[in-house]
PDB file of C-alpha atoms in Angstrom:
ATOM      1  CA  UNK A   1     -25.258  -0.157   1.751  1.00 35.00           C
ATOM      2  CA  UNK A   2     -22.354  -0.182   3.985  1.00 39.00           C
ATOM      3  CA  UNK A   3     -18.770   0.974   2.845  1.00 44.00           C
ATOM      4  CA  UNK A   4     -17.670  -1.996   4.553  1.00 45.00           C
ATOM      5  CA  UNK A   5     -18.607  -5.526   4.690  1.00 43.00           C
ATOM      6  CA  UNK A   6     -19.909  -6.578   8.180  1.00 39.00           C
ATOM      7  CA  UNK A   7     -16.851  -7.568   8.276  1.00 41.00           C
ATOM      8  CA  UNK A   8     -15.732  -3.936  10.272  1.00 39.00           C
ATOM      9  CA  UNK A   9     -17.083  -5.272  13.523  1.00 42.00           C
ATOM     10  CA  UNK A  10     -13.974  -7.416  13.117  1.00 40.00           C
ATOM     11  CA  UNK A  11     -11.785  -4.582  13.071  1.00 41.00           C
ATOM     12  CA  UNK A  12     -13.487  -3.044  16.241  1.00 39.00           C
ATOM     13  CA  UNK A  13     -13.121  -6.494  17.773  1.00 43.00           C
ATOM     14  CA  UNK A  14      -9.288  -6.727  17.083  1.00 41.00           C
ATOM     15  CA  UNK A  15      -8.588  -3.073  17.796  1.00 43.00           C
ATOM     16  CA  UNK A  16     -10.460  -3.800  21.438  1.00 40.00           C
ATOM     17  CA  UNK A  17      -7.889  -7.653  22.160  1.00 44.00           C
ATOM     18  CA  UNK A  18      -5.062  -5.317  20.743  1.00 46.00           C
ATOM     19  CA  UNK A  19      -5.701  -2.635  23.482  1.00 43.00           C
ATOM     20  CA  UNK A  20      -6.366  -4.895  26.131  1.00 43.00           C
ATOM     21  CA  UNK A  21      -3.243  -6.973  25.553  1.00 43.00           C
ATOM     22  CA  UNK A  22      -1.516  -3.222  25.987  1.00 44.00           C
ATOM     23  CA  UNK A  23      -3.020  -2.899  29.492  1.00 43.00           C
ATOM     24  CA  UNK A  24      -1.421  -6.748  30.263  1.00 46.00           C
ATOM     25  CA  UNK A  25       2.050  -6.144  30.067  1.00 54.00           C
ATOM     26  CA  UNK A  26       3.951  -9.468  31.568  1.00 50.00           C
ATOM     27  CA  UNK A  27       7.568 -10.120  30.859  1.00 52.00           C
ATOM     28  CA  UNK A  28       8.880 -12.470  27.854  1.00 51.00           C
ATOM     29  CA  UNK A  29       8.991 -16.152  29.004  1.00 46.00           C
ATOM     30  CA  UNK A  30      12.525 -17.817  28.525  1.00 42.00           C
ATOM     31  CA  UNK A  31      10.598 -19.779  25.469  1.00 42.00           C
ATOM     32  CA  UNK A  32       9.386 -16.627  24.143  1.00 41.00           C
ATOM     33  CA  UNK A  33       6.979 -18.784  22.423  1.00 42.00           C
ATOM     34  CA  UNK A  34       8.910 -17.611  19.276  1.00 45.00           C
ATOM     35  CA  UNK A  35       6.257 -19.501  16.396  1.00 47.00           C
ATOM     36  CA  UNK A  36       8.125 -19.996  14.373  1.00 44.00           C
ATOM     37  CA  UNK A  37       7.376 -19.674  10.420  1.00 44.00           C
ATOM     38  CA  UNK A  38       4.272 -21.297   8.985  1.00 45.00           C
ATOM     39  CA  UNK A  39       5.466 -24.491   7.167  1.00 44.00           C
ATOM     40  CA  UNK A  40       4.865 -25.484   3.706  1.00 48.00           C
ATOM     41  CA  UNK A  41       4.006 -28.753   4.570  1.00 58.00           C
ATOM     42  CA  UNK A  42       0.180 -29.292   3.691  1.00 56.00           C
ATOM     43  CA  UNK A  43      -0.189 -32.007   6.290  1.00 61.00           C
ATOM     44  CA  UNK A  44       1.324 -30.438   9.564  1.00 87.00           C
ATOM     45  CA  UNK A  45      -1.421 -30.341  12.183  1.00 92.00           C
ATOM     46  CA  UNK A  46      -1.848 -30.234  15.906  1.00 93.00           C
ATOM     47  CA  UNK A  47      -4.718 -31.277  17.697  1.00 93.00           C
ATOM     48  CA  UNK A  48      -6.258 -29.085  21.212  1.00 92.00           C
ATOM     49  CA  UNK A  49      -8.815 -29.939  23.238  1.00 91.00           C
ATOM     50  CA  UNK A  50     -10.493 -32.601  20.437  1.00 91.00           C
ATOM     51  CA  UNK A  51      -9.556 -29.830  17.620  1.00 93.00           C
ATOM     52  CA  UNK A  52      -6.929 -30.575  14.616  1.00 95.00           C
ATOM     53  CA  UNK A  53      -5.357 -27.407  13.540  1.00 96.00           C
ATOM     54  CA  UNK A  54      -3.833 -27.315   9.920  1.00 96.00           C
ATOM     55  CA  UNK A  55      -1.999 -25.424   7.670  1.00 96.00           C
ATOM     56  CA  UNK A  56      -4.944 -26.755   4.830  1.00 96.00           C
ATOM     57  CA  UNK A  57      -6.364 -23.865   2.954  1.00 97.00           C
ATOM     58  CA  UNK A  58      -9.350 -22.578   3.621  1.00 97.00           C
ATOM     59  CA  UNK A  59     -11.513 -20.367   1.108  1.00 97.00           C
ATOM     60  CA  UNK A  60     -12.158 -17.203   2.051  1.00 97.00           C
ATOM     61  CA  UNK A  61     -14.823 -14.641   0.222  1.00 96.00           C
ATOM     62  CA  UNK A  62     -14.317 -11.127  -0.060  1.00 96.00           C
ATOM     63  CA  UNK A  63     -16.769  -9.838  -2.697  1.00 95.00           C
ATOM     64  CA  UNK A  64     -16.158 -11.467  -5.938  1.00 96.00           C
ATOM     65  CA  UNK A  65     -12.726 -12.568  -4.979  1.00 97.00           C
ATOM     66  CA  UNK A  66     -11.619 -16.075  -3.737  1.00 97.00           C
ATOM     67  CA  UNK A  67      -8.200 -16.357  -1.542  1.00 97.00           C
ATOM     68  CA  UNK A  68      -7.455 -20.342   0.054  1.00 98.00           C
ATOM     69  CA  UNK A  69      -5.520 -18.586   2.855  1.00 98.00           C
ATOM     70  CA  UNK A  70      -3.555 -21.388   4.819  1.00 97.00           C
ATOM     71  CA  UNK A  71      -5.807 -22.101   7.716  1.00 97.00           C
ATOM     72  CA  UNK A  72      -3.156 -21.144  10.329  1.00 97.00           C
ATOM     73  CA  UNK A  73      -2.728 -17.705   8.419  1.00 98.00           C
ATOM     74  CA  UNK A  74      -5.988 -16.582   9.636  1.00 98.00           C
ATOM     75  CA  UNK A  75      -6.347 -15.076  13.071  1.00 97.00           C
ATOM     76  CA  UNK A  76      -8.093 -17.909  15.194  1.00 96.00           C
ATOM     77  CA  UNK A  77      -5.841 -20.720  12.776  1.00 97.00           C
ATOM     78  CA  UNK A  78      -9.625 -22.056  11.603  1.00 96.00           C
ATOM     79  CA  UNK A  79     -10.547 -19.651   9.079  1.00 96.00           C
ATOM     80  CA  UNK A  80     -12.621 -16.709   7.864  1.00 94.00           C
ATOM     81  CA  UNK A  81     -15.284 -14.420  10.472  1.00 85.00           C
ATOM     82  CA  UNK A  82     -19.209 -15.177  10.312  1.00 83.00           C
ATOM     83  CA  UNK A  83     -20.189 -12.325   8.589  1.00 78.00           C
ATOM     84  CA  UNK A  84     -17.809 -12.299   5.851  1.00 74.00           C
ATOM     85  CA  UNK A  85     -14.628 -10.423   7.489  1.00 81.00           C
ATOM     86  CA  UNK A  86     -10.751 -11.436   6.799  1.00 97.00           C
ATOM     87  CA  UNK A  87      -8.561 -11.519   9.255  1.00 98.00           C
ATOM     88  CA  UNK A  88      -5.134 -12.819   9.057  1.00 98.00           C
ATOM     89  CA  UNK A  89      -2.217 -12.861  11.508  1.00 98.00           C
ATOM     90  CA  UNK A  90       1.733 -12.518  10.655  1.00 98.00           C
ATOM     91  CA  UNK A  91       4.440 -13.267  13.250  1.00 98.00           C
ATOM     92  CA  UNK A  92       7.135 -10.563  13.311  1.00 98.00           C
ATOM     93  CA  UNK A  93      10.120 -10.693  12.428  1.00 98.00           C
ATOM     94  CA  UNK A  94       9.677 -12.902   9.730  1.00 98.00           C
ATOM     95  CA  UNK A  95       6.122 -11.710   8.646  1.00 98.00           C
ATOM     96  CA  UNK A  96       4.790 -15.670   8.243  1.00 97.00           C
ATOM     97  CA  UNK A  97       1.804 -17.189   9.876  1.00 97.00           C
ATOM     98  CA  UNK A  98       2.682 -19.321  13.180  1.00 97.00           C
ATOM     99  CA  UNK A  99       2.714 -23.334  13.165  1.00 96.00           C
ATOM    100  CA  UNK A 100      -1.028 -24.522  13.224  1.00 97.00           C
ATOM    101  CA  UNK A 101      -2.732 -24.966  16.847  1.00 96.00           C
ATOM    102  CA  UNK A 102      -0.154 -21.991  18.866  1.00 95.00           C
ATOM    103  CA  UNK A 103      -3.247 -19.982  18.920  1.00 94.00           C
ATOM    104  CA  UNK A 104      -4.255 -20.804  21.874  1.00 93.00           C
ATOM    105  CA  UNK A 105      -2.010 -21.501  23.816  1.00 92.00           C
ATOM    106  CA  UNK A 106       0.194 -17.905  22.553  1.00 94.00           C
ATOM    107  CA  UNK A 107       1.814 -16.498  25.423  1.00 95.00           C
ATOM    108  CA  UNK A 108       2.158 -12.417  25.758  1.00 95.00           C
ATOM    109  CA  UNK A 109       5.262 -12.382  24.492  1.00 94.00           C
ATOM    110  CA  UNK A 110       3.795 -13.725  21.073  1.00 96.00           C
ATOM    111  CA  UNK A 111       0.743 -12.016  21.304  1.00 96.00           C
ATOM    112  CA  UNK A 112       3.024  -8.408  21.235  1.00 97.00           C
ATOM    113  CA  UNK A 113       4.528  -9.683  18.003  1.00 98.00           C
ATOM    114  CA  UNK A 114       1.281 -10.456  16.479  1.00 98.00           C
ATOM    115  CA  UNK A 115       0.581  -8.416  13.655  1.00 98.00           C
ATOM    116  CA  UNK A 116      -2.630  -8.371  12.717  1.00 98.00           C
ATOM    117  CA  UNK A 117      -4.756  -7.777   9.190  1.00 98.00           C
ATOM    118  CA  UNK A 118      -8.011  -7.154   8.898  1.00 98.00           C
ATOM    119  CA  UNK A 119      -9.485  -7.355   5.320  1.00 97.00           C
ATOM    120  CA  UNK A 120     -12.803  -6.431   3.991  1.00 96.00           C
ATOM    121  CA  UNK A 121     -14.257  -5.992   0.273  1.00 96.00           C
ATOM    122  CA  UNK A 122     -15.671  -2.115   0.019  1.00 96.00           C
ATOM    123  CA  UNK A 123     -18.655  -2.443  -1.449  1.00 93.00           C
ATOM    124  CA  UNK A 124     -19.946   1.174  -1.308  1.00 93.00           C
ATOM    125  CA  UNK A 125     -17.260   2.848  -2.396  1.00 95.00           C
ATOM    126  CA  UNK A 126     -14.239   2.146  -4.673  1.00 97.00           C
ATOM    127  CA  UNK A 127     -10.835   1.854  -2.876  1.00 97.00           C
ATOM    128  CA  UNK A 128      -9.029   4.895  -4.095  1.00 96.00           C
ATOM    129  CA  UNK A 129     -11.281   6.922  -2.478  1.00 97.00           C
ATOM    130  CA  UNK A 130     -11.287   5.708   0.850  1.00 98.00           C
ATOM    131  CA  UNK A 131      -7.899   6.804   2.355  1.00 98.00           C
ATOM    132  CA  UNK A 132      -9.336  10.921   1.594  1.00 98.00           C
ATOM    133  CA  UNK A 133     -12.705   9.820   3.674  1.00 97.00           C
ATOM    134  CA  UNK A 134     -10.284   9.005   6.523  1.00 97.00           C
ATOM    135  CA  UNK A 135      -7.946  11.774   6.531  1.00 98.00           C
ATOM    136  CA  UNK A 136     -10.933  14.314   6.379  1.00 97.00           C
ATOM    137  CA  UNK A 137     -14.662  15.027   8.145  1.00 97.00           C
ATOM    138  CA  UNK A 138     -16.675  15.241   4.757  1.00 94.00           C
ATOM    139  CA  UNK A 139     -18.434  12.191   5.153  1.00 92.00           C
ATOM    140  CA  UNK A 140     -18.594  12.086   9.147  1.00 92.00           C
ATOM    141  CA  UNK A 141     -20.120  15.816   9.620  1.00 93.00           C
ATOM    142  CA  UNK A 142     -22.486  17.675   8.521  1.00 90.00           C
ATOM    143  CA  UNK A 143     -21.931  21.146   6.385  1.00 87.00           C
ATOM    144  CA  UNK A 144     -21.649  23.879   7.641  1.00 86.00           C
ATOM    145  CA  UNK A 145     -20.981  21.803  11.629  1.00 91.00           C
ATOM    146  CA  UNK A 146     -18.163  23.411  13.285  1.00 95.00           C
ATOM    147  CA  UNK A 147     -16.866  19.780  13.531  1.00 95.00           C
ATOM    148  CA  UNK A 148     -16.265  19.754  10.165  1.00 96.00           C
ATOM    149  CA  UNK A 149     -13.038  22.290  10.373  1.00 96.00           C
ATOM    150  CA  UNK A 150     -12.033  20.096  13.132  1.00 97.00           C
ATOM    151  CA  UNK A 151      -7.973  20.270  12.707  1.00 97.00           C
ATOM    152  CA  UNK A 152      -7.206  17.163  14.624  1.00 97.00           C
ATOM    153  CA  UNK A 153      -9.457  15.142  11.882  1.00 97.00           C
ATOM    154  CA  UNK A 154      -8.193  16.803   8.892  1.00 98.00           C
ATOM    155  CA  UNK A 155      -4.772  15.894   7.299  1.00 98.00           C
ATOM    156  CA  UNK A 156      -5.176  19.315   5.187  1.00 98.00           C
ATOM    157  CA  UNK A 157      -5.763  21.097   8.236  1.00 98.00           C
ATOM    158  CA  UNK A 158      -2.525  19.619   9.986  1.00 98.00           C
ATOM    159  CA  UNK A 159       1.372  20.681   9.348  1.00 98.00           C
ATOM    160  CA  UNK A 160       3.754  18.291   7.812  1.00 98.00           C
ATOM    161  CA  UNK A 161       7.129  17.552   9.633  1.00 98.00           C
ATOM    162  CA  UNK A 162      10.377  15.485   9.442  1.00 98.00           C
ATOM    163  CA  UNK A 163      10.158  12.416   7.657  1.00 98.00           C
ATOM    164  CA  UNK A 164      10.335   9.326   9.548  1.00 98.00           C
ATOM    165  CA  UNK A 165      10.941   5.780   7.785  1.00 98.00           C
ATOM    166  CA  UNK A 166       9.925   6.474   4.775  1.00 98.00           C
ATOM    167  CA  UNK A 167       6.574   8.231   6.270  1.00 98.00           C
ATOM    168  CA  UNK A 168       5.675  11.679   6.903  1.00 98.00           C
ATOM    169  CA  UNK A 169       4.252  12.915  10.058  1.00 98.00           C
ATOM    170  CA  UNK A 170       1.479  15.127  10.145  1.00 98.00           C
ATOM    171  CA  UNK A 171       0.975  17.415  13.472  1.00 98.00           C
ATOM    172  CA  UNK A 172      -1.971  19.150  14.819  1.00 98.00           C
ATOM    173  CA  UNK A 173      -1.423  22.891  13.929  1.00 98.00           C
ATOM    174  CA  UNK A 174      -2.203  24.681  16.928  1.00 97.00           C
ATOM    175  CA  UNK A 175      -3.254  27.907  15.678  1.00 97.00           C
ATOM    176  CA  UNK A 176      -5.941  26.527  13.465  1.00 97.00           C
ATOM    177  CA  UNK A 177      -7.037  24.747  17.099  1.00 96.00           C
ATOM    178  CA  UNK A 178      -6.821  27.917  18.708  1.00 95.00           C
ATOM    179  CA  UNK A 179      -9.627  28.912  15.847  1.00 96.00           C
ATOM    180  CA  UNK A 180     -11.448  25.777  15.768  1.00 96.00           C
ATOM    181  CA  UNK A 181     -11.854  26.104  20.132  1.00 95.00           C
ATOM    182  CA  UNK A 182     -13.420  29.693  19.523  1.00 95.00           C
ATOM    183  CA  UNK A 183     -15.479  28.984  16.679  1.00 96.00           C
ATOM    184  CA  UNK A 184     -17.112  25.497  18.885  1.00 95.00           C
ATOM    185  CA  UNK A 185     -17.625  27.327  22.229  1.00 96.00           C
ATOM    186  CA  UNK A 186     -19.096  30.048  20.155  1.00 94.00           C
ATOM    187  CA  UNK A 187     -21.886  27.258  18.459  1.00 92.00           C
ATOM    188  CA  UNK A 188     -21.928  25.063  21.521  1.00 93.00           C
ATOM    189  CA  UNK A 189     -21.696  27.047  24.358  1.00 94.00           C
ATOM    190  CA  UNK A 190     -18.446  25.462  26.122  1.00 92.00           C
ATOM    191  CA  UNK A 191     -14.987  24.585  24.948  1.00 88.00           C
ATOM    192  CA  UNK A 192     -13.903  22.051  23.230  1.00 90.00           C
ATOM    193  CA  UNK A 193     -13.050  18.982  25.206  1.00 90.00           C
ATOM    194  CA  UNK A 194      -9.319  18.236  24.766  1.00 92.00           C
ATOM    195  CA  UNK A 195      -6.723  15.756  25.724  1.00 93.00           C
ATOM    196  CA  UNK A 196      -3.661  15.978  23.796  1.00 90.00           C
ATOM    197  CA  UNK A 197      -1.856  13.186  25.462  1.00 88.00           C
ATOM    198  CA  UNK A 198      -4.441  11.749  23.745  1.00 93.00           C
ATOM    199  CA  UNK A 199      -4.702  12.675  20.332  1.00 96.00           C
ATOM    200  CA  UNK A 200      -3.280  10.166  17.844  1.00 98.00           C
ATOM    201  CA  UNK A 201       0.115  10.650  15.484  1.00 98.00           C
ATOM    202  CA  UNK A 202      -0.326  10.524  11.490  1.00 98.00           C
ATOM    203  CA  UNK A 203       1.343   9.219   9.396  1.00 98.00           C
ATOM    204  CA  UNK A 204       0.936   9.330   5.576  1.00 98.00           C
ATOM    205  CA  UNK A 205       2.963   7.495   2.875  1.00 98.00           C
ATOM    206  CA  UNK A 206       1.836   9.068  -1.026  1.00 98.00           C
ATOM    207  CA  UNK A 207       2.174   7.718  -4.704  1.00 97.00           C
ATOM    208  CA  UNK A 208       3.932   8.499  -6.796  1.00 97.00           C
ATOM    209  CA  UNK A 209       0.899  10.802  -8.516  1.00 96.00           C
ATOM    210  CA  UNK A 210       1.071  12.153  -4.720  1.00 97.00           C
ATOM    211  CA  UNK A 211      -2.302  10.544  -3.804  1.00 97.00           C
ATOM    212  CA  UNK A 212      -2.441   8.656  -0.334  1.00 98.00           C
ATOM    213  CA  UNK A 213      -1.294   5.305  -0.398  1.00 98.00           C
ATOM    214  CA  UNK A 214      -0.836   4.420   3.286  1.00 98.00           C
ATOM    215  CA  UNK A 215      -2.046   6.367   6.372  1.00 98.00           C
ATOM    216  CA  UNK A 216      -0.867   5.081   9.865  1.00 99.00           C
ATOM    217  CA  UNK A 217      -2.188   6.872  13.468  1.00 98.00           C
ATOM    218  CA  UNK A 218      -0.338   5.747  16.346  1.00 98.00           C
ATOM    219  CA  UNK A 219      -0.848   6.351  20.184  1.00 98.00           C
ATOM    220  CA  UNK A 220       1.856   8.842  21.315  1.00 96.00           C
ATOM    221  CA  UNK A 221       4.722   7.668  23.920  1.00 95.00           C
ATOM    222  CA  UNK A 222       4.442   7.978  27.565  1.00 92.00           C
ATOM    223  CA  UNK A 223       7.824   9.853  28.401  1.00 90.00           C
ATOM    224  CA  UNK A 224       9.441   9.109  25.086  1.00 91.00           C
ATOM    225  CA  UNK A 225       8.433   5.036  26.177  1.00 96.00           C
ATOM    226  CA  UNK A 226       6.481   3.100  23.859  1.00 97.00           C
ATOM    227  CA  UNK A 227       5.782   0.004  26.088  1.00 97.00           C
ATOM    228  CA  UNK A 228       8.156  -2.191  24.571  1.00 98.00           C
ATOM    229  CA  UNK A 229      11.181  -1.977  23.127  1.00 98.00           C
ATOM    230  CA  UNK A 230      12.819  -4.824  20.434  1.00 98.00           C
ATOM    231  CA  UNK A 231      15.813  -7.310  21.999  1.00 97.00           C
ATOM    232  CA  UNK A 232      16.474  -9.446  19.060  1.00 97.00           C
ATOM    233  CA  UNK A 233      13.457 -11.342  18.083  1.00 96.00           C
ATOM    234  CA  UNK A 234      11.666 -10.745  20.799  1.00 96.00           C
ATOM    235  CA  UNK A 235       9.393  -7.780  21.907  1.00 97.00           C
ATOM    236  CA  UNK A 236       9.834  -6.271  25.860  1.00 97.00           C
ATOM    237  CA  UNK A 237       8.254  -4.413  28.534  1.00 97.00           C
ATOM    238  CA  UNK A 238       9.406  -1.057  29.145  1.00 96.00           C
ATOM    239  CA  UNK A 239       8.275   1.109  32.282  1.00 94.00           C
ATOM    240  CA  UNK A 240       5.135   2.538  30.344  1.00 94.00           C
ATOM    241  CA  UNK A 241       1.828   1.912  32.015  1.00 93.00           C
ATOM    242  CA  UNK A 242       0.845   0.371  28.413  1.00 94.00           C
ATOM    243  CA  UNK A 243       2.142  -0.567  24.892  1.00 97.00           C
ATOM    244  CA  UNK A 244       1.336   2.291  22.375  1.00 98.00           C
ATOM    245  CA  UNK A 245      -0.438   0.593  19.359  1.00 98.00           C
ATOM    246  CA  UNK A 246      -0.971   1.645  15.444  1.00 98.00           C
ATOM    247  CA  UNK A 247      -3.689   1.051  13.182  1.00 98.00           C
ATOM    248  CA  UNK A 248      -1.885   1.211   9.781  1.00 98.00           C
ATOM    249  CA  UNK A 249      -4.566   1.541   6.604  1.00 98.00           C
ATOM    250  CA  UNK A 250      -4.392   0.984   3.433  1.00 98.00           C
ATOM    251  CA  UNK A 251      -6.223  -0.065  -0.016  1.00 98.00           C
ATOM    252  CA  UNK A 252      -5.487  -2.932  -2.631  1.00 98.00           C
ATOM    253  CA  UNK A 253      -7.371  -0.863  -5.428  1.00 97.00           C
ATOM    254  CA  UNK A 254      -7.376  -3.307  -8.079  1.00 96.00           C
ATOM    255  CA  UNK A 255      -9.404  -5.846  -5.810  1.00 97.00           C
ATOM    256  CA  UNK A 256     -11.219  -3.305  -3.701  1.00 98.00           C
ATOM    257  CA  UNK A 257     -10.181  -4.438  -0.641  1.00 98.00           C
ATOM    258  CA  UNK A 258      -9.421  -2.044   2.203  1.00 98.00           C
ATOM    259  CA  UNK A 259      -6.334  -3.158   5.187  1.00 98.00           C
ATOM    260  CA  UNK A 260      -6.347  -2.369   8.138  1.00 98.00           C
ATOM    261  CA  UNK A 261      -3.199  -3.590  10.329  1.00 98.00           C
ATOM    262  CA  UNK A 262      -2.860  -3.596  13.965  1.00 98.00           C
ATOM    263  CA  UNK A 263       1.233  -3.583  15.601  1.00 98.00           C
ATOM    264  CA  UNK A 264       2.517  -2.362  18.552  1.00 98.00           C
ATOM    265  CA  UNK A 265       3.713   1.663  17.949  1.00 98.00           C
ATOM    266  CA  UNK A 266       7.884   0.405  18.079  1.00 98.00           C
ATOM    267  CA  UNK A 267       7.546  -1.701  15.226  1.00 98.00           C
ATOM    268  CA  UNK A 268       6.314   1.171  13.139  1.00 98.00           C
ATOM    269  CA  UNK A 269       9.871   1.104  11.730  1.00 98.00           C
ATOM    270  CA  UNK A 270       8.827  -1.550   9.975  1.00 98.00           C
ATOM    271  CA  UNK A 271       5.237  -0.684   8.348  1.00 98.00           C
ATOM    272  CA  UNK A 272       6.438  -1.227   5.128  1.00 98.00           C
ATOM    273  CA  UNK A 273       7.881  -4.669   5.720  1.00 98.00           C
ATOM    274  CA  UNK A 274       4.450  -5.700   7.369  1.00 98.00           C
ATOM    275  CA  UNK A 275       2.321  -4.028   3.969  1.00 98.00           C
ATOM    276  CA  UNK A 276       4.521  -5.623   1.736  1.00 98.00           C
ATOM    277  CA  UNK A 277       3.894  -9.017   3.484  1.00 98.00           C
ATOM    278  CA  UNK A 278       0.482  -8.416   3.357  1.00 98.00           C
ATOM    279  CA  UNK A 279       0.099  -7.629  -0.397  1.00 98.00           C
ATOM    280  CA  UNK A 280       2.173 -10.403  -1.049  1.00 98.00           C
ATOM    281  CA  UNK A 281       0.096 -13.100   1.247  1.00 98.00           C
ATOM    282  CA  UNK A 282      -3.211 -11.739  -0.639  1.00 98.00           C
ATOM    283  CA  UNK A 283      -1.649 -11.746  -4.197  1.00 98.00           C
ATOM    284  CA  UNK A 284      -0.122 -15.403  -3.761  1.00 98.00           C
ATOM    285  CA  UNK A 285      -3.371 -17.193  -2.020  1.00 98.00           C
ATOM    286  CA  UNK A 286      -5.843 -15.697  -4.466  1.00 98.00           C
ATOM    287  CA  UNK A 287      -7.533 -17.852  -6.123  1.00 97.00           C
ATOM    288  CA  UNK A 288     -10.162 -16.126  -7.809  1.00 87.00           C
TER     289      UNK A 288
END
């Protein structure tokens, strides 16, 4: 059994439109597109190409639980994944879902201020001990592998620094790397391959029992540019080649349900605005 529904392949899928929408950069149209927030109104619809888009709810399983997510909450504006995978889509600033049928017709600028949740029932393992498996190499190497003392993978094996809203970044100690190059050349033969410019950020948020409660990796600026920077509502291009991206995790541990969010690295500022929406969104549509 899986620790994940089928519903991961979602998460690869998003992760992939999220980095490919990095490599597109285009400048903000004048209309911006700016959805606005998702309307209470039951009956608001818009109809594309012989399809009516709704805000109607639309049941969604994830293990034993039951959520009637609006139907313009989830990602495409129908409704759940084939397979069983949750994914739901919030329009910063506000956090709400966008006006039924702007799905596909979302320009760029939009798509940048997509934030993305992808939501899947664990049915492996319980929650509260999935954030460890993350953060370490127990359950992706084998004992006694070199790769297992791998400090890039390992949040014991990196250094803490400077908080940074409300998080606390974790950097790749480079004299346990310095150890970990020896000791793989010395099993494999060659050194270990290395690109730092590509090696992700961490960033961890703890209980108050100090256990992990969020854990965030980020791509890492180009020269100090993240891709785009904020101008009121609105997300723009910088002069990076592409728009750093996070993949912010974290657990809802009395449902068993493990998050996975997907932003743009320069709204990190606001990670806990964008879990907080999230938590919210799950608690009020469940109905089950």
């Amino acid at each position: 059994m899986s620790v994940m529904s089928s519903g991961r392949c979602l998460t690869v899928a998003l992760a992939v439109a999220l980095s490919a929408s990095a490599c597109a950069k285009v400048p903000p149209t004048e209309k911006g597109e700016k959805e606005a927030a998702m309307s209470e109104d039951s009956s608001q619809s818009r109809t594309i190409d012989g399809y009516t888009y709704t805000t109607a709810p639309v049941v969604a399983k994830l293990g034993p639980h039951r959520y009637a997510f609006p139907a313009n909450l989830y990602d495409d504006q129908i409704g759940p994944s084939i397979g069983g995978g949750v994914a739901l889509t919030l329009m910063w600033p506000g956090l709400k879902a966008a006006p039924p049928g702007t799905r596909p017709t979302r320009t760029m600028a939009d798509h940048y201020r997509a934030v993305t949740a992808s939501i899947d029932y664990l049915d492996a393992i319980s929650a509260s001990d999935l954030l460890p498996r993350q953060t370490s190499t127990e359950a992706t190497t084998e004992g006694g592998s070199v790769n297992r003392n791998d400090p890039r993978r390992r949040l014991d094996l990196r250094v803490p620094v400077a908080e940074q809203f409300g998080l606390t970044p974790y950097a790749i100690d480079e004299q346990r790397m310095a150890l970990f190059s020896k000791a793989y050349e010395k099993q494999f033969g060659q050194p270990a391959t290395r690109n730092p410019r590509m090696e992700d950020e961490w960033y961890i948020a703890r209980a108050a029992d100090g256990q992990l409660a969020t854990f965030i990796k980020c791509d890492q600026p180009e020269g100090g540019q993240e891709g785009l920077v904020i101008k009121g509502d609105l997300l723009v291009p910088d002069d990076a080649p592409k728009v750093a991206s996070c993949t912010h995790y974290f657990v809802d541990s009395k449902d068993n349900l493990a998050v996975s969010l997907f932003y743009p690295r320069v709204l990190l500022k606001d990670w806990k605005a964008m879990e907080d929406a999230t938590r919210a969104t799950l608690a009020r549509y469940k109905v089950q």
